[in-house]
Every structure is written in structure tokens, then in C-alpha cells.
Short mmCIF file of C-alpha atoms and ligand atoms in Angstrom, two decimals:
data_model
loop_
_atom_site.label_atom_id
_atom_site.label_comp_id
_atom_site.label_asym_id
_atom_site.label_seq_id
_atom_site.Cartn_x
_atom_site.Cartn_y
_atom_site.Cartn_z
CA MET A 365 -4.96 0.80 13.01
CA LYS A 366 -4.90 0.12 9.28
CA GLN A 367 -2.58 -2.43 7.76
CA PHE A 368 -1.45 -2.98 4.21
CA LYS A 369 0.46 -6.04 3.07
CA CYS A 370 2.16 -5.38 -0.23
CA GLY A 371 2.19 -9.12 -0.93
CA ASP A 372 -1.60 -8.95 -1.35
CA VAL A 373 -1.04 -6.83 -4.47
CA VAL A 374 2.51 -7.66 -5.56
CA LEU A 375 3.18 -11.38 -5.34
CA GLY A 376 6.18 -12.23 -3.18
CA CYS A 377 6.70 -8.79 -1.63
CA GLU A 378 7.06 -9.04 2.15
CA TRP A 379 6.61 -5.35 2.92
CA VAL A 380 3.94 -4.47 5.48
CA ALA A 381 2.82 -1.00 6.55
CA ARG A 382 0.65 0.03 9.47
CA ASN A 383 -0.73 3.41 10.40
CA ASP A 384 -3.69 4.93 12.19
CA ASP A 385 -4.06 7.49 9.43
CA GLU A 386 -5.03 6.07 6.03
CA GLY A 387 -3.64 9.16 4.29
CA VAL A 388 -0.22 8.68 5.87
CA LEU A 389 -0.41 4.97 5.11
CA PHE A 390 -1.02 5.81 1.46
CA GLN A 391 2.03 8.07 1.38
CA GLU A 392 4.14 5.24 2.78
CA ILE A 393 2.70 2.86 0.20
CA GLN A 394 3.45 5.33 -2.58
CA SER A 395 7.09 5.76 -1.59
CA HIS A 396 7.46 1.99 -1.26
CA ALA A 397 5.88 1.50 -4.70
CA ARG A 398 8.27 4.05 -6.16
CA ASP A 399 11.46 2.90 -4.43
CA THR A 400 10.88 -0.85 -4.55
CA HIS A 401 8.58 -1.41 -7.49
CA GLY A 402 9.64 1.48 -9.73
CA MET A 403 6.14 3.01 -9.95
CA ASP A 404 6.51 6.75 -10.30
CA GLU A 405 2.76 7.06 -10.11
CA VAL A 406 0.40 4.52 -8.64
CA PRO A 407 -2.28 3.93 -11.31
CA PRO A 408 -5.92 4.28 -10.17
CA GLU A 409 -6.62 0.57 -10.63
CA VAL A 410 -3.73 -0.24 -8.31
CA VAL A 411 -4.99 2.31 -5.77
CA GLU A 412 -8.33 0.47 -5.90
CA GLN A 413 -6.59 -2.85 -5.33
CA ILE A 414 -4.68 -1.38 -2.40
CA GLN A 415 -7.87 -0.03 -0.83
CA ARG A 416 -9.47 -3.45 -1.16
CA VAL A 417 -6.72 -5.23 0.79
CA ILE A 418 -6.22 -2.68 3.60
CA THR A 419 -7.39 -4.29 6.83
CA GLU A 420 -8.15 -3.03 10.31
CA VAL A 421 -5.72 -4.44 12.88
ZN1 ZN B 269 6.12 -4.15 -2.24
#
């Protein structure tokens, strides 16, 4: 299963997402980014950062 900790990208955010499917995980991350961090679109450099901190759990 893949895990993303938002705190690895956004300091102080405690949100954690887990999913077997990286595509679904990304959708969850995108709605979190929009609802919590006000990002209507996740910029490519942030997507890169996200991919770097996704871990296998
Ligand atoms: Zn967050």
C-alpha cells in the first residue's frame, strides 16, 4: 500500500492518506490540497515533491 504524509510537503499538516492505487491516492491528495490548502491545481513541482515522499507501507 502507498502512503503519503502531507506534513512531508506542507510543514505542520497532519493529514495522511493511504491507498493501494497510486492514481486514487493522487485524487485524494488533490482534493485535500484544494480543500485544506486552497490549491485549485497542484503545480507540477509539487506533484514531483509528492511523488518523492510517497512510501510503500
Ligand atoms: Zn495537508
